[in-house]
Tab-separated table of C-alpha atoms in Angstrom:
chain	number	residue	atom	x	y	z
A	285	MET	CA	-15.490	-39.251	58.096
A	286	SER	CA	-15.231	-35.745	56.661
A	287	ILE	CA	-12.092	-36.659	54.704
A	288	VAL	CA	-13.672	-39.847	53.303
A	289	GLU	CA	-16.755	-37.876	52.297
A	290	MET	CA	-14.531	-35.240	50.713
A	291	CYS	CA	-12.960	-37.917	48.472
A	292	PHE	CA	-16.342	-38.602	46.887
A	293	LEU	CA	-17.136	-34.905	46.571
A	294	ALA	CA	-13.732	-34.091	45.064
A	295	GLY	CA	-14.331	-36.764	42.424
A	296	ALA	CA	-17.766	-35.277	41.794
A	297	ALA	CA	-16.260	-31.817	41.289
A	298	LEU	CA	-13.827	-33.176	38.688
A	299	GLY	CA	-16.530	-35.228	36.990
A	300	SER	CA	-18.819	-32.236	36.619
A	301	VAL	CA	-16.401	-30.585	34.194
A	302	GLY	CA	-14.585	-33.618	32.777
A	303	SER	CA	-17.785	-35.366	31.743
A	304	GLY	CA	-18.921	-32.288	29.827
A	305	TRP	CA	-15.845	-32.318	27.614
A	306	ILE	CA	-16.011	-36.105	27.147
A	307	SER	CA	-19.679	-36.092	26.135
A	308	ASP	CA	-19.140	-33.169	23.766
A	309	GLN	CA	-16.432	-35.209	22.036
A	310	PHE	CA	-17.914	-38.725	22.090
A	311	GLY	CA	-21.649	-38.121	22.454
A	312	ARG	CA	-24.159	-38.083	25.295
A	313	ARG	CA	-25.311	-41.694	24.986
A	314	HIS	CA	-21.965	-43.508	25.188
A	315	THR	CA	-20.643	-41.147	27.873
A	316	LEU	CA	-23.751	-41.657	30.014
A	317	MET	CA	-23.776	-45.439	29.741
A	318	GLY	CA	-20.008	-45.765	30.051
A	319	PHE	CA	-19.948	-43.853	33.329
A	320	ALA	CA	-23.054	-45.711	34.551
A	321	LEU	CA	-21.088	-48.943	34.053
A	322	ILE	CA	-18.059	-47.520	35.905
A	323	GLN	CA	-20.346	-46.336	38.687
A	324	GLY	CA	-21.908	-49.798	39.070
A	325	VAL	CA	-18.642	-51.735	39.011
A	326	THR	CA	-16.953	-49.327	41.428
A	327	GLY	CA	-19.992	-49.421	43.720
A	328	LEU	CA	-19.806	-53.198	43.963
A	329	ALA	CA	-16.054	-53.043	44.597
A	330	LEU	CA	-16.613	-50.583	47.463
A	331	GLY	CA	-18.722	-53.186	49.247
A	332	PHE	CA	-15.800	-55.643	49.358
A	333	VAL	CA	-12.741	-53.471	50.137
A	334	THR	CA	-11.028	-53.728	53.524
A	335	SER	CA	-8.330	-51.076	53.001
A	336	LEU	CA	-9.163	-47.497	53.953
A	337	GLU	CA	-6.747	-46.112	51.351
A	338	LEU	CA	-8.310	-48.194	48.559
A	339	TYR	CA	-11.782	-47.256	49.785
A	340	MET	CA	-10.917	-43.547	49.577
A	341	GLY	CA	-9.455	-43.983	46.083
A	342	LEU	CA	-12.571	-45.785	44.844
A	343	ARG	CA	-14.723	-43.052	46.383
A	344	VAL	CA	-12.982	-40.526	44.126
A	345	VAL	CA	-13.701	-42.733	41.087
A	346	ILE	CA	-17.362	-43.290	41.935
A	347	GLY	CA	-17.770	-39.577	42.690
A	348	PHE	CA	-16.444	-38.758	39.207
A	349	ALA	CA	-18.720	-41.364	37.596
A	350	SER	CA	-21.828	-40.443	39.603
A	351	MET	CA	-21.598	-36.740	38.802
A	352	SER	CA	-20.928	-37.578	35.147
A	353	VAL	CA	-24.110	-39.655	35.029
A	354	ALA	CA	-26.073	-36.815	36.629
A	355	VAL	CA	-24.735	-34.108	34.289
A	356	VAL	CA	-24.885	-36.037	31.015
A	357	SER	CA	-28.313	-37.556	31.682
A	358	PHE	CA	-29.745	-34.075	32.218
A	359	VAL	CA	-28.236	-32.675	29.025
A	360	LEU	CA	-29.420	-35.700	27.029
A	361	VAL	CA	-33.052	-35.519	28.127
A	362	VAL	CA	-33.389	-31.766	27.540
A	363	GLU	CA	-31.868	-32.129	24.060
A	364	LEU	CA	-34.404	-34.806	23.116
A	365	VAL	CA	-37.340	-32.400	23.479
A	366	SER	CA	-38.079	-28.740	22.771
A	367	GLY	CA	-40.365	-25.896	23.773
A	368	ARG	CA	-42.033	-26.017	27.172
A	369	TYR	CA	-41.352	-29.763	27.370
A	370	ARG	CA	-37.669	-28.987	27.791
A	371	THR	CA	-38.495	-27.094	30.980
A	372	ILE	CA	-40.815	-29.848	32.233
A	373	ILE	CA	-38.362	-32.677	31.508
A	374	GLY	CA	-35.421	-30.700	32.868
A	375	ILE	CA	-37.168	-30.225	36.215
A	376	LEU	CA	-38.552	-33.772	36.365
A	377	ASN	CA	-35.034	-35.079	35.795
A	378	ILE	CA	-34.185	-34.187	39.411
A	379	LEU	CA	-37.364	-35.731	40.888
A	380	PRO	CA	-35.826	-39.230	41.248
A	381	VAL	CA	-33.166	-37.698	43.509
A	382	ALA	CA	-35.814	-36.736	46.065
A	383	LEU	CA	-37.584	-40.097	45.700
A	384	ALA	CA	-34.313	-41.964	46.134
A	385	TYR	CA	-33.651	-39.821	49.201
A	386	ILE	CA	-36.818	-41.248	50.782
A	387	LEU	CA	-35.919	-44.765	49.653
A	388	ALA	CA	-32.398	-44.443	51.081
A	389	ALA	CA	-33.854	-43.737	54.527
A	390	GLY	CA	-35.850	-46.977	54.293
A	391	ILE	CA	-32.807	-48.968	53.119
A	392	ALA	CA	-30.662	-47.532	55.920
A	393	TYR	CA	-33.355	-48.321	58.492
A	394	VAL	CA	-33.550	-51.974	57.371
A	395	ALA	CA	-29.904	-52.639	56.552
A	396	ARG	CA	-28.089	-50.906	59.449
A	397	ASP	CA	-24.840	-52.081	57.794
A	398	TRP	CA	-22.933	-49.942	55.301
A	399	ARG	CA	-21.783	-52.856	53.116
A	400	THR	CA	-25.329	-54.145	52.675
A	401	MET	CA	-26.525	-50.647	51.912
A	402	GLN	CA	-23.702	-50.182	49.384
A	403	PHE	CA	-24.856	-53.225	47.420
A	404	ALA	CA	-28.521	-52.182	47.680
A	405	ILE	CA	-27.921	-48.741	46.178
A	406	THR	CA	-25.547	-50.030	43.452
A	407	VAL	CA	-27.736	-52.657	41.752
A	408	PRO	CA	-30.289	-50.157	40.292
A	409	GLY	CA	-27.426	-48.233	38.706
A	410	LEU	CA	-26.217	-51.381	36.962
A	411	LEU	CA	-29.723	-51.967	35.596
A	412	LEU	CA	-29.421	-48.625	33.800
A	413	VAL	CA	-26.619	-50.044	31.652
A	414	THR	CA	-29.019	-52.623	30.159
A	415	SER	CA	-30.727	-49.775	28.249
A	416	TRP	CA	-27.488	-48.870	26.408
A	417	TYR	CA	-28.700	-50.316	23.075
A	418	TRP	CA	-32.103	-48.584	23.179
A	419	CYS	CA	-30.927	-45.236	24.555
A	420	PRO	CA	-31.069	-42.589	21.783
A	421	GLU	CA	-28.244	-40.168	21.071
A	422	SER	CA	-28.903	-36.443	21.306
A	423	PRO	CA	-30.226	-35.278	17.894
A	424	ARG	CA	-28.904	-31.771	18.541
A	425	TRP	CA	-25.416	-33.135	19.226
A	426	LEU	CA	-25.531	-35.214	16.028
A	427	LEU	CA	-26.565	-32.153	14.030
A	428	ALA	CA	-23.855	-29.998	15.628
A	429	LYS	CA	-21.255	-32.630	14.745
A	430	GLY	CA	-22.502	-33.018	11.160
A	431	ARG	CA	-23.430	-36.716	11.552
A	432	LEU	CA	-26.536	-36.423	9.393
A	433	ASP	CA	-26.904	-40.115	8.490
A	434	GLU	CA	-27.185	-41.089	12.160
A	435	LEU	CA	-29.448	-38.100	12.819
A	436	CYS	CA	-31.855	-39.066	10.025
A	437	GLN	CA	-31.998	-42.664	11.281
A	438	LEU	CA	-32.827	-41.387	14.761
A	439	LEU	CA	-35.522	-39.015	13.484
A	440	GLU	CA	-37.097	-41.739	11.367
A	441	ARG	CA	-37.061	-44.117	14.337
A	442	ALA	CA	-38.706	-41.472	16.554
A	443	ALA	CA	-41.319	-40.688	13.899
A	444	SER	CA	-42.109	-44.379	13.459
A	445	THR	CA	-42.446	-44.910	17.216
A	446	ASN	CA	-44.811	-41.941	17.575
A	447	ASN	CA	-46.774	-42.632	14.346
A	448	LEU	CA	-45.705	-39.329	12.794
A	449	GLN	CA	-44.877	-38.499	9.177
A	450	LEU	CA	-41.649	-36.611	8.478
A	451	PRO	CA	-41.601	-34.026	5.641
A	452	ALA	CA	-40.382	-35.484	2.361
A	453	ASN	CA	-37.362	-33.169	2.122
A	454	TYR	CA	-36.517	-32.895	5.829
A	455	ARG	CA	-32.878	-33.866	5.202
A	456	LYS	CA	-32.434	-30.867	2.910
A	457	ALA	CA	-33.921	-28.663	5.608
A	458	LEU	CA	-31.179	-29.799	7.978
A	459	LEU	CA	-28.545	-28.930	5.368
A	460	VAL	CA	-29.753	-25.406	4.557
A	461	ASP	CA	-27.931	-23.425	7.225
A	462	GLY	CA	-24.818	-25.574	7.529
A	463	SER	CA	-24.060	-26.572	3.930
A	464	THR	CA	-20.780	-25.668	2.265
A	465	ALA	CA	-20.047	-24.968	-1.377
A	466	GLU	CA	-19.590	-28.696	-1.997
A	467	GLY	CA	-22.995	-29.436	-0.458
A	468	CYS	CA	-21.577	-31.119	2.624
A	469	TYR	CA	-22.565	-30.224	6.143
A	470	GLU	CA	-19.875	-28.366	8.053
A	471	PRO	CA	-19.787	-29.502	11.703
A	472	GLU	CA	-19.307	-26.938	14.419
A	473	ALA	CA	-15.825	-26.480	15.796
A	474	ALA	CA	-14.877	-28.321	18.958
A	475	VAL	CA	-15.135	-26.342	22.171
A	476	SER	CA	-13.031	-26.350	25.310
A	477	VAL	CA	-13.555	-25.356	28.926
A	478	GLY	CA	-11.961	-21.991	28.212
A	479	ASP	CA	-14.739	-21.120	25.757
A	480	VAL	CA	-17.290	-20.639	28.554
A	481	PHE	CA	-15.036	-17.873	29.897
A	482	ARG	CA	-14.859	-15.990	26.615
A	483	ARG	CA	-16.062	-12.394	26.544
A	484	LYS	CA	-19.488	-13.379	25.229
A	485	PHE	CA	-20.159	-15.862	28.054
A	486	ILE	CA	-17.950	-14.664	30.925
A	487	ARG	CA	-20.734	-12.832	32.771
A	488	THR	CA	-23.155	-15.751	32.428
A	489	THR	CA	-20.533	-18.251	33.573
A	490	LEU	CA	-19.516	-16.240	36.654
A	491	VAL	CA	-23.152	-15.775	37.694
A	492	MET	CA	-23.841	-19.490	37.231
A	493	ILE	CA	-20.830	-20.334	39.415
A	494	VAL	CA	-22.128	-18.093	42.224
A	495	VAL	CA	-25.696	-19.410	41.953
A	496	TRP	CA	-24.730	-23.085	41.793
A	497	PHE	CA	-22.345	-22.661	44.734
A	498	GLY	CA	-25.039	-20.999	46.858
A	499	ILE	CA	-27.719	-23.579	46.029
A	500	ILE	CA	-25.597	-26.659	46.681
A	501	LEU	CA	-24.026	-25.194	49.815
A	502	ILE	CA	-27.436	-24.697	51.394
A	503	TYR	CA	-28.973	-27.880	49.893
A	504	PHE	CA	-26.413	-30.283	51.289
A	505	GLY	CA	-25.694	-28.105	54.296
A	506	ILE	CA	-29.270	-28.508	55.525
A	507	THR	CA	-29.316	-32.171	54.440
A	508	LEU	CA	-26.272	-33.095	56.518
A	509	HIS	CA	-27.670	-31.071	59.426
A	510	LEU	CA	-30.894	-33.096	59.673
A	511	SER	CA	-29.329	-35.367	62.270
A	512	ASN	CA	-28.587	-32.323	64.459
A	513	LEU	CA	-32.079	-30.842	64.298
A	514	GLY	CA	-33.440	-33.262	66.880
A	515	GLY	CA	-36.091	-35.934	66.548
A	516	ASP	CA	-35.770	-39.163	64.553
A	517	ILE	CA	-33.179	-38.963	61.746
A	518	TYR	CA	-35.047	-41.490	59.550
A	519	LEU	CA	-38.352	-39.625	59.921
A	520	ASN	CA	-36.681	-36.283	59.265
A	521	THR	CA	-35.125	-37.683	56.098
A	522	VAL	CA	-38.423	-39.085	54.824
A	523	ILE	CA	-40.204	-35.785	55.528
A	524	ALA	CA	-37.438	-33.809	53.810
A	525	GLY	CA	-37.535	-36.069	50.746
A	526	SER	CA	-41.332	-35.896	50.559
A	527	VAL	CA	-41.346	-32.107	50.866
A	528	GLU	CA	-38.700	-31.830	48.166
A	529	SER	CA	-40.653	-34.147	45.826
A	530	ILE	CA	-43.799	-32.048	46.223
A	531	ALA	CA	-41.809	-28.838	45.704
A	532	ILE	CA	-40.291	-30.151	42.466
A	533	CYS	CA	-43.693	-31.150	41.059
A	534	LEU	CA	-45.291	-27.832	42.036
A	535	SER	CA	-42.374	-25.863	40.622
A	536	ILE	CA	-43.213	-27.140	37.126
A	537	VAL	CA	-46.618	-25.442	37.234
A	538	VAL	CA	-45.212	-22.255	38.750
A	539	VAL	CA	-42.279	-22.068	36.323
A	540	LEU	CA	-44.528	-22.470	33.274
A	541	LYS	CA	-46.590	-19.528	34.536
A	542	LEU	CA	-43.902	-17.158	35.801
A	543	GLY	CA	-40.671	-18.330	34.184
A	544	LEU	CA	-37.421	-19.819	35.459
A	545	ARG	CA	-35.436	-16.789	36.600
A	546	ILE	CA	-38.066	-15.151	38.815
A	547	ASN	CA	-38.815	-18.477	40.528
A	548	LEU	CA	-35.142	-19.201	41.050
A	549	PHE	CA	-34.725	-15.747	42.591
A	550	LEU	CA	-37.708	-16.104	44.945
A	551	TYR	CA	-36.803	-19.638	46.076
A	552	MET	CA	-33.210	-18.648	46.868
A	553	VAL	CA	-34.276	-15.557	48.814
A	554	VAL	CA	-36.860	-17.474	50.884
A	555	ALA	CA	-34.367	-20.292	51.572
A	556	GLY	CA	-31.666	-17.816	52.617
A	557	LEU	CA	-33.961	-15.828	54.901
A	558	SER	CA	-35.289	-19.038	56.501
A	559	CYS	CA	-31.733	-20.125	57.331
A	560	ILE	CA	-31.023	-16.797	59.015
A	561	VAL	CA	-34.343	-16.824	60.912
A	562	MET	CA	-33.505	-20.287	62.339
A	563	ASN	CA	-30.745	-18.633	64.353
A	564	PHE	CA	-33.333	-16.618	66.272
A	565	VAL	CA	-35.655	-19.499	67.221
A	566	PRO	CA	-35.612	-20.028	71.023
A	567	ASP	CA	-34.030	-23.242	72.282
A	568	GLY	CA	-36.461	-26.092	72.789
A	569	ASN	CA	-38.862	-25.027	70.017
A	570	LEU	CA	-38.120	-28.170	68.001
A	571	TRP	CA	-41.116	-28.142	65.660
A	572	LEU	CA	-40.533	-24.540	64.570
A	573	ILE	CA	-36.903	-25.375	63.760
A	574	ILE	CA	-37.957	-28.461	61.778
A	575	THR	CA	-40.653	-26.423	59.979
A	576	LEU	CA	-38.122	-23.780	58.926
A	577	ALA	CA	-35.712	-26.515	57.867
A	578	MET	CA	-38.443	-28.076	55.695
A	579	ILE	CA	-39.154	-24.674	54.132
A	580	VAL	CA	-35.465	-24.387	53.303
A	581	LYS	CA	-35.443	-27.941	51.958
A	582	CYS	CA	-38.561	-27.263	49.882
A	583	CYS	CA	-37.239	-24.047	48.335
A	584	VAL	CA	-33.704	-25.207	47.719
A	585	GLY	CA	-34.991	-28.537	46.349
A	586	ALA	CA	-36.990	-26.575	43.769
A	587	CYS	CA	-33.858	-24.512	43.019
A	588	ASN	CA	-31.875	-27.699	42.573
A	589	ALA	CA	-34.441	-28.850	40.002
A	590	ILE	CA	-34.625	-25.530	38.148
A	591	ILE	CA	-30.970	-24.482	37.967
A	592	PRO	CA	-29.764	-27.132	35.454
A	593	THR	CA	-32.541	-26.202	33.006
A	594	PHE	CA	-31.930	-22.483	33.534
A	595	THR	CA	-28.202	-22.974	32.949
A	596	ALA	CA	-28.755	-25.085	29.826
A	597	TYR	CA	-30.772	-22.258	28.250
A	598	GLN	CA	-27.850	-19.849	28.680
A	599	TYR	CA	-25.498	-21.706	26.304
A	600	PRO	CA	-25.614	-23.013	22.709
A	601	THR	CA	-25.810	-26.768	22.012
A	602	THR	CA	-22.078	-27.473	21.729
A	603	MET	CA	-21.373	-25.566	24.959
A	604	ARG	CA	-24.433	-26.664	26.940
A	605	ASN	CA	-22.740	-29.627	28.570
A	606	LEU	CA	-19.701	-27.533	29.492
A	607	GLY	CA	-21.900	-24.760	30.887
A	608	VAL	CA	-23.817	-27.165	33.108
A	609	GLY	CA	-20.515	-28.846	33.955
A	610	VAL	CA	-18.912	-25.606	35.149
A	611	GLY	CA	-21.956	-25.003	37.327
A	612	ASN	CA	-21.623	-28.488	38.732
A	613	PHE	CA	-17.919	-27.855	39.381
A	614	ALA	CA	-18.893	-24.892	41.567
A	615	ALA	CA	-21.402	-27.213	43.206
A	616	GLY	CA	-18.617	-29.724	43.753
A	617	VAL	CA	-16.511	-27.105	45.513
A	618	ALA	CA	-19.496	-26.361	47.741
A	619	LEU	CA	-19.865	-30.090	48.418
A	620	ILE	CA	-16.251	-30.314	49.546
A	621	ILE	CA	-16.790	-27.401	51.936
A	622	VAL	CA	-20.090	-28.656	53.416
A	623	PRO	CA	-18.646	-31.415	55.682
A	624	TYR	CA	-16.377	-28.837	57.301
A	625	LEU	CA	-19.005	-26.092	57.416
A	626	TRP	CA	-20.643	-27.486	60.524
A	627	LEU	CA	-17.311	-27.567	62.338
A	628	LEU	CA	-17.722	-23.781	62.532
A	629	GLU	CA	-20.369	-24.412	65.187
A	630	HIS	CA	-17.459	-24.749	67.609
A	631	VAL	CA	-16.510	-21.156	66.778
A	632	ASP	CA	-20.054	-19.756	66.781
A	633	GLN	CA	-23.247	-21.812	66.783
A	634	TYR	CA	-24.986	-19.329	64.458
A	635	LEU	CA	-22.179	-19.173	61.877
A	636	PRO	CA	-23.067	-22.174	59.614
A	637	MET	CA	-26.706	-21.195	59.070
A	638	THR	CA	-25.741	-17.535	58.568
A	639	ILE	CA	-23.133	-18.432	55.930
A	640	MET	CA	-25.625	-20.603	54.033
A	641	GLY	CA	-28.315	-17.930	54.179
A	642	VAL	CA	-26.002	-15.137	53.019
A	643	PHE	CA	-24.639	-17.146	50.069
A	644	SER	CA	-28.168	-18.059	48.998
A	645	ILE	CA	-29.242	-14.404	48.979
A	646	ILE	CA	-26.062	-13.335	47.143
A	647	GLY	CA	-26.769	-15.977	44.489
A	648	ALA	CA	-30.333	-14.704	44.094
A	649	LEU	CA	-29.230	-11.088	43.698
A	650	SER	CA	-26.582	-12.027	41.120
A	651	LEU	CA	-29.346	-13.301	38.809
A	652	ALA	CA	-30.404	-9.675	38.285
A	653	ILE	CA	-27.403	-8.958	36.039
A	654	LEU	CA	-28.274	-11.804	33.655
A	655	LYS	CA	-30.471	-11.418	30.616
A	656	ASP	CA	-33.638	-13.474	30.936
A	657	LYS	CA	-33.350	-15.518	27.744
A	658	LEU	CA	-36.719	-17.129	28.395
A	659	SER	CA	-38.685	-13.902	28.772
A	660	LYS	CA	-41.226	-12.889	26.136
A	661	LYS	CA	-39.408	-9.595	25.488
A	662	TYR	CA	-36.061	-11.325	24.911
A	663	ARG	CA	-37.629	-13.919	22.573
A	664	GLN	CA	-39.375	-11.201	20.561
A	665	HIS	CA	-36.097	-9.268	20.250
A	666	LYS	CA	-34.269	-12.433	19.156
A	667	GLN	CA	-36.973	-13.338	16.623
A	668	ALA	CA	-36.867	-9.800	15.179
A	669	LYS	CA	-33.087	-10.033	14.892
A	670	GLN	CA	-33.292	-13.440	13.199
A	671	ALA	CA	-35.999	-12.173	10.828
A	672	SER	CA	-33.819	-9.185	9.889
A	673	ALA	CA	-30.821	-11.450	9.270
A	674	TYR	CA	-32.976	-13.788	7.193
A	675	GLN	CA	-34.305	-10.915	5.065
A	676	ASN	CA	-30.764	-9.652	4.440
A	677	LYS	CA	-29.672	-13.159	3.498
A	678	GLN	CA	-32.682	-13.587	1.214
A	679	HIS	CA	-32.015	-10.221	-0.443
A	680	ALA	CA	-28.378	-11.167	-1.068
A	681	ALA	CA	-29.461	-14.550	-2.394
A	682	MET	CA	-31.918	-12.943	-4.831
A	683	GLU	CA	-29.174	-10.657	-6.114
A	684	ASN	CA	-26.875	-13.638	-6.613
A	685	ASP	CA	-29.721	-15.462	-8.333
A	686	ASP	CA	-30.247	-12.549	-10.733
A	687	ASP	CA	-26.512	-12.520	-11.520
A	688	SER	CA	-26.629	-16.270	-12.174
A	689	LYS	CA	-29.612	-15.869	-14.516
A	690	ARG	CA	-27.818	-13.120	-16.427
A	691	ARG	CA	-24.727	-15.311	-16.825
A	692	VAL	CA	-26.848	-18.233	-18.050
A	693	ALA	CA	-28.801	-15.989	-20.435
A	694	SER	CA	-25.582	-14.703	-21.971
A	695	HIS	CA	-24.653	-18.280	-23.017
A	696	PHE	CA	-28.172	-19.624	-23.703
A	697	PRO	CA	-30.357	-16.689	-24.773
A	698	TYR	CA	-34.112	-17.218	-24.989
A	699	ALA	CA	-35.865	-16.765	-28.283
A	700	ALA	CA	-37.945	-13.635	-28.524
A	701	ASP	CA	-41.206	-15.544	-28.397
A	702	GLU	CA	-40.085	-18.093	-25.813
A	703	THR	CA	-41.472	-17.936	-22.305
A	704	ALA	CA	-38.624	-17.653	-19.814
A	705	GLY	CA	-38.852	-20.523	-17.326
A	706	ILE	CA	-37.037	-21.141	-14.031
A	707	SER	CA	-33.490	-22.340	-14.596
A	708	ASN	CA	-32.127	-25.308	-12.670
A	709	ILE	CA	-29.931	-22.935	-10.708
A	710	GLY	CA	-32.874	-20.733	-9.822
A	711	PHE	CA	-35.054	-23.672	-8.819
A	712	ALA	CA	-32.429	-25.148	-6.522
A	713	HIS	CA	-31.859	-21.808	-4.881
A	714	ASN	CA	-35.552	-21.055	-4.451
A	715	GLU	CA	-36.143	-24.491	-2.976
A	716	SER	CA	-33.423	-23.916	-0.379
A	717	ILE	CA	-34.924	-20.550	0.592
A	718	PHE	CA	-38.360	-22.122	0.921
A	719	LEU	CA	-37.072	-24.909	3.171
């Protein structure tokens, strides 16, 4: 069973990185829907197979597709909004996982047969594919790739749907920073997996790997251990899913007040300490063990909701998918380890919970070396830097404008009594600065 489960998790680890590169090349929308279709078809095929080898192979495929759907859907929804709504949507994106966790317990209780359950959990995924035509592409990805015609159509469609009026010259505003001498938008260069390990991002990437690994190790470690806690496995699962759902909803309010990094730090520390404390609970005290397990589930569920949004903020648009993908790859490695983690109970019964607790605390402490890009101080520093760069650019532009006026005046001098107006060159330049 551990090897079969590892097949799915190995596919998920590969999909976490592979899907990032694919969606950066071909777009979020088509990547998301394409993998949702693969996930649905493979899920149906799994319900019919009779060969263990074929079953294991298909588990790798569906693991790749499922993780791709999870990664790309997150990046798409956070790129469709901005400001505080990006934080809210990013966290809410993980809420269906907890709700489906509760629903899965009900399906398992009724079905009691893995083939029936396989079909039951596959059909909703296929329904997702029916929204392919209406699903919008990421406007930030379109802008980064220089596909302005498609971007303008999307913006106009969004404005029409929400009864909003776009500025008359909004297309020129999009062209200001990325226009070339010929007036064409210059798309950003393609990125590769190696770019997230460049000097500028190496520290962020390494920290994200440690944090993601710690969160997923403890998240799925405690999830797979629910059957060993005692009591009814179905009831434990429903309670765990309910607690996680509440934690995710509450974390939105807390995050908007305190910020992402401090909450991520506190949740990981509390989850890690709770795991270690469970080792000291006397035998037979079932409800205290379950209570501590629910605290862990609550905290790490909130971490699981926050970490994708936190990671997305650490990278620019063209690298965002890869950044989240690398984090998910570390999560995939943790997933592969989890089924074997509990085998360490045969060595020492306290070892699994201690390992999970220690890794969670290490992940929390590693956040201290990261810059908090969402803090007020960091935003003020960034805005001051951008304002300084803009003033320098404006100053250089005014000097160029003066040179242009002098060149024009040398060929077309004004009469002595003629009022000097704004030349076409000057007007075009001033309009760009204004936009």
